[in-house]
Amino acid sequence: MRHRSSWYKTVIACVITAIMLFPVYWMINISFTQRRSIRSGSIIPVDFTVEHYEEVLSDQLPYLGTSLVIAISCVLVTLLIALPASYAIGILNIGGVRSVNFILVLAQMIPAVVMALGFYQIFNKLGMLDTLWGLILADSTIAVPFAVMLLTSYMVSMPKSLIEAAAIDGASHWSIFTKIVIPLSRNSIVTTALFAFLWAWSDFMFASTLDSGGGKLRPITMGIYDYIGAQNQEWGPMMATAVVASIPTAVLLIVAQKYVAAGVTAGAIKD
């Protein structure tokens, strides 16, 4: 009886899911439609073609490679900074934890456009405009505060008895950090790495401000922008590029789904 009365919830969930996925379907539909038929707005695919994907594979691969390098580098930089910082805040009980947490929250509230303008002035003086390292550094500034807060929330909930037992046995802070804390934080680390990757992969604000003249070293978000002109927009290649650019993130989300589900809720329950 209970299952019969809840059928409408399933219907509502399916309708909401279909509405949310419709832009993805429309993007795929346009990517396989020839240019002369795009303006017809047909929901059902007509005038099928793969020419847009051929154009993407010939023109956009350098941009995809650049985005991959930037995203992976952003993940590495984020983890190298956030892991020891979270260990110090969550386990070593350093002074000024409240102030640090306030600064981390405040950093999340600063609009990206404000940071982009500041970075432009700094990078212009340092000669870091239109460079991969400049873009990696800029993207990492967004990912690091979130990563520190997420990892700290898990490390605070980590069993203190385990840390104390290792310390009594003579383990150094480095040994505790590398052999106990990091392995136990696997789910949170995967979640943090995924969010950092997604942010760097989808970033347009920093890319358009700090790397607009980078040529083929620009990320895929700028590659898509090449199809937008003042008088004309190449919708077919644009949507095909968006589909190709979505594949790595979709694969990562599917592979890391169970780790993300566990990592997001990490630290919600304390011993």
XYZ file of C-alpha atoms in Angstrom:
271
model
C 0.000 0.000 0.000
C 2.852 2.303 0.839
C 4.482 1.698 -2.546
C 1.210 2.408 -4.370
C 0.726 5.724 -2.588
C 4.205 6.945 -3.455
C 4.007 6.443 -7.227
C 3.435 10.151 -7.792
C 6.775 10.923 -6.140
C 8.504 8.792 -8.740
C 6.627 10.600 -11.513
C 7.583 14.007 -10.115
C 11.214 12.921 -9.774
C 11.267 11.699 -13.378
C 9.740 14.953 -14.640
C 12.231 17.088 -12.714
C 15.123 14.927 -13.921
C 13.922 15.232 -17.527
C 13.691 19.013 -17.218
C 17.199 19.220 -15.762
C 18.654 16.941 -18.446
C 16.878 18.620 -21.359
C 19.674 21.219 -21.906
C 22.143 18.334 -22.185
C 19.896 16.582 -24.703
C 19.474 19.816 -26.672
C 23.232 20.363 -26.721
C 23.776 16.860 -28.133
C 20.931 17.310 -30.616
C 22.367 20.550 -32.021
C 25.877 19.069 -32.189
C 24.639 16.419 -34.653
C 22.463 18.777 -36.742
C 23.674 20.416 -39.916
C 23.921 24.184 -39.884
C 21.071 24.761 -42.332
C 18.629 22.890 -40.058
C 19.671 24.240 -36.645
C 17.308 27.220 -36.780
C 14.321 24.937 -37.325
C 14.454 24.103 -33.619
C 13.371 20.506 -34.088
C 13.334 18.543 -30.840
C 13.820 15.300 -32.755
C 17.263 15.066 -34.440
C 17.035 15.795 -38.181
C 19.615 16.354 -40.909
C 22.210 14.279 -39.066
C 25.929 15.082 -39.458
C 29.236 14.482 -37.692
C 31.026 17.355 -39.415
C 30.911 19.452 -36.255
C 32.821 16.797 -34.314
C 35.373 16.498 -37.102
C 35.928 20.235 -36.836
C 36.235 20.030 -33.062
C 38.786 17.220 -33.207
C 40.883 19.176 -35.694
C 40.696 22.562 -33.969
C 39.994 22.067 -30.267
C 42.356 19.277 -29.159
C 45.129 21.709 -28.102
C 42.623 23.560 -25.927
C 41.465 20.282 -24.380
C 45.072 19.373 -23.613
C 45.644 22.759 -22.000
C 42.534 22.385 -19.844
C 43.674 18.925 -18.768
C 47.101 20.213 -17.743
C 45.591 23.152 -15.857
C 42.968 21.032 -14.074
C 45.411 18.313 -12.975
C 47.960 20.901 -11.854
C 45.256 22.748 -9.920
C 44.347 19.511 -8.136
C 47.987 18.871 -7.191
C 48.570 22.416 -5.949
C 45.311 22.365 -3.992
C 46.101 19.078 -2.244
C 49.714 20.048 -1.519
C 48.482 23.145 0.312
C 45.167 21.958 1.753
C 46.265 18.607 3.227
C 48.981 19.911 5.588
C 46.893 22.988 6.387
C 43.907 20.817 7.327
C 46.139 18.547 9.392
C 47.468 21.532 11.320
C 44.000 22.994 11.908
C 42.101 19.791 12.621
C 44.608 17.652 14.517
C 47.559 19.720 15.754
C 45.234 22.261 17.415
C 47.251 25.303 16.389
C 46.342 28.687 17.795
C 43.982 31.049 16.050
C 41.780 28.338 14.511
C 38.683 30.538 14.629
C 40.471 33.341 12.836
C 41.732 30.952 10.184
C 38.250 29.503 9.650
C 36.810 33.017 9.369
C 39.405 33.915 6.739
C 38.605 30.743 4.791
C 34.889 31.555 4.795
C 35.633 35.156 3.831
C 37.783 33.963 0.917
C 34.821 31.992 -0.399
C 32.673 35.140 -0.400
C 34.956 37.220 -2.626
C 33.524 37.345 -6.186
C 35.726 35.764 -8.835
C 35.560 38.902 -10.975
C 37.119 40.942 -8.152
C 39.912 38.391 -7.777
C 40.434 38.317 -11.544
C 40.997 42.081 -11.656
C 43.455 41.868 -8.775
C 45.313 38.979 -10.368
C 45.503 40.878 -13.649
C 47.358 43.757 -12.012
C 49.734 41.429 -10.156
C 50.399 39.088 -13.088
C 50.928 42.032 -15.434
C 53.739 43.303 -13.219
C 55.248 39.823 -12.785
C 54.980 38.906 -16.464
C 52.635 35.976 -15.748
C 49.786 36.942 -18.067
C 48.948 34.408 -20.793
C 50.859 31.636 -18.994
C 49.715 28.260 -17.750
C 51.276 28.719 -14.325
C 49.454 31.991 -13.818
C 46.111 30.369 -14.604
C 46.897 27.352 -12.398
C 47.744 29.653 -9.492
C 44.580 31.702 -9.973
C 42.332 28.634 -10.155
C 43.964 27.167 -7.053
C 43.074 30.234 -4.995
C 39.406 29.309 -5.396
C 39.881 25.605 -4.709
C 42.204 25.803 -1.691
C 39.843 27.465 0.848
C 37.044 25.015 0.054
C 39.474 22.098 0.199
C 40.826 23.156 3.587
C 37.338 23.458 5.071
C 36.212 20.100 3.687
C 39.328 18.202 4.758
C 39.406 19.880 8.163
C 35.806 18.859 8.876
C 36.804 15.229 8.368
C 40.102 15.361 10.256
C 38.401 16.935 13.271
C 36.093 13.918 13.464
C 38.959 11.434 13.119
C 39.379 9.200 16.232
C 41.795 10.960 18.575
C 42.714 7.666 20.212
C 44.274 6.481 16.971
C 46.436 9.595 16.702
C 47.429 9.411 20.375
C 48.325 5.723 20.134
C 50.604 6.435 17.177
C 52.245 9.314 19.045
C 52.818 7.125 22.123
C 54.485 4.525 19.912
C 56.948 7.185 18.826
C 55.489 8.157 15.456
C 56.416 11.634 14.292
C 53.907 14.166 13.004
C 55.054 13.393 9.481
C 54.513 9.652 9.961
C 51.071 10.223 11.466
C 50.178 12.544 8.611
C 51.383 10.303 5.770
C 50.615 6.826 7.178
C 47.406 7.408 9.144
C 45.671 10.675 8.319
C 46.019 10.647 4.532
C 44.903 7.001 4.040
C 41.902 7.514 6.315
C 40.990 10.725 4.473
C 40.769 9.027 1.076
C 37.100 9.834 0.443
C 37.498 13.480 1.387
C 40.671 13.761 -0.694
C 38.929 12.332 -3.763
C 35.997 14.705 -3.251
C 38.320 17.680 -2.855
C 40.328 16.712 -5.918
C 37.146 16.317 -7.971
C 35.800 19.735 -7.025
C 39.172 21.358 -7.753
C 39.311 19.624 -11.137
C 35.768 20.677 -12.056
C 36.402 24.279 -11.087
C 39.629 24.536 -13.094
C 38.101 22.673 -16.048
C 35.029 24.921 -16.282
C 36.666 28.244 -15.402
C 36.008 31.056 -17.849
C 36.425 34.169 -15.722
C 40.138 33.744 -14.998
C 40.812 32.263 -18.442
C 39.269 35.213 -20.289
C 41.026 37.729 -18.045
C 44.458 36.201 -17.480
C 45.004 33.995 -20.531
C 43.023 35.593 -23.362
C 46.154 35.975 -25.511
C 47.620 32.555 -24.828
C 46.924 31.197 -28.312
C 46.691 27.401 -28.345
C 47.658 27.388 -24.659
C 44.228 28.685 -23.744
C 41.759 26.301 -22.021
C 38.740 24.737 -23.693
C 36.372 27.375 -22.311
C 38.199 29.927 -24.445
C 38.223 27.504 -27.355
C 34.431 27.403 -27.266
C 34.405 31.202 -27.181
C 36.157 31.257 -30.563
C 32.886 30.147 -32.177
C 31.089 33.258 -30.914
C 31.488 36.235 -33.222
C 30.047 39.722 -33.348
C 27.768 38.889 -36.288
C 27.578 35.101 -36.293
C 27.657 32.126 -33.944
C 28.713 28.647 -35.022
C 26.195 26.729 -32.920
C 27.004 23.279 -34.282
C 30.766 23.289 -33.541
C 30.087 25.143 -30.293
C 27.713 22.465 -29.020
C 29.998 19.688 -30.264
C 32.886 21.217 -28.344
C 30.726 21.444 -25.244
C 29.804 17.761 -25.570
C 33.433 16.702 -25.972
C 34.489 18.920 -23.053
C 31.784 17.365 -20.866
C 32.994 13.794 -21.364
C 36.019 13.903 -18.973
C 33.970 15.455 -16.176
C 31.117 12.993 -16.672
C 33.523 10.051 -16.529
C 35.162 11.411 -13.380
C 31.804 11.910 -11.674
C 30.729 8.361 -12.486
C 34.011 6.804 -11.352
C 34.278 8.858 -8.158
C 30.579 8.824 -7.273
C 30.845 6.603 -4.204
C 33.859 8.511 -2.881
C 32.098 11.849 -3.369
C 28.985 10.641 -1.542
C 31.119 9.563 1.411
C 33.422 12.577 1.267
C 30.693 15.223 1.265
C 29.179 13.808 4.467
C 32.568 13.255 6.114
C 32.791 14.996 9.432
C 29.021 15.309 9.840
C 29.045 12.828 12.724
C 31.615 12.946 15.485
C 32.615 10.161 17.835
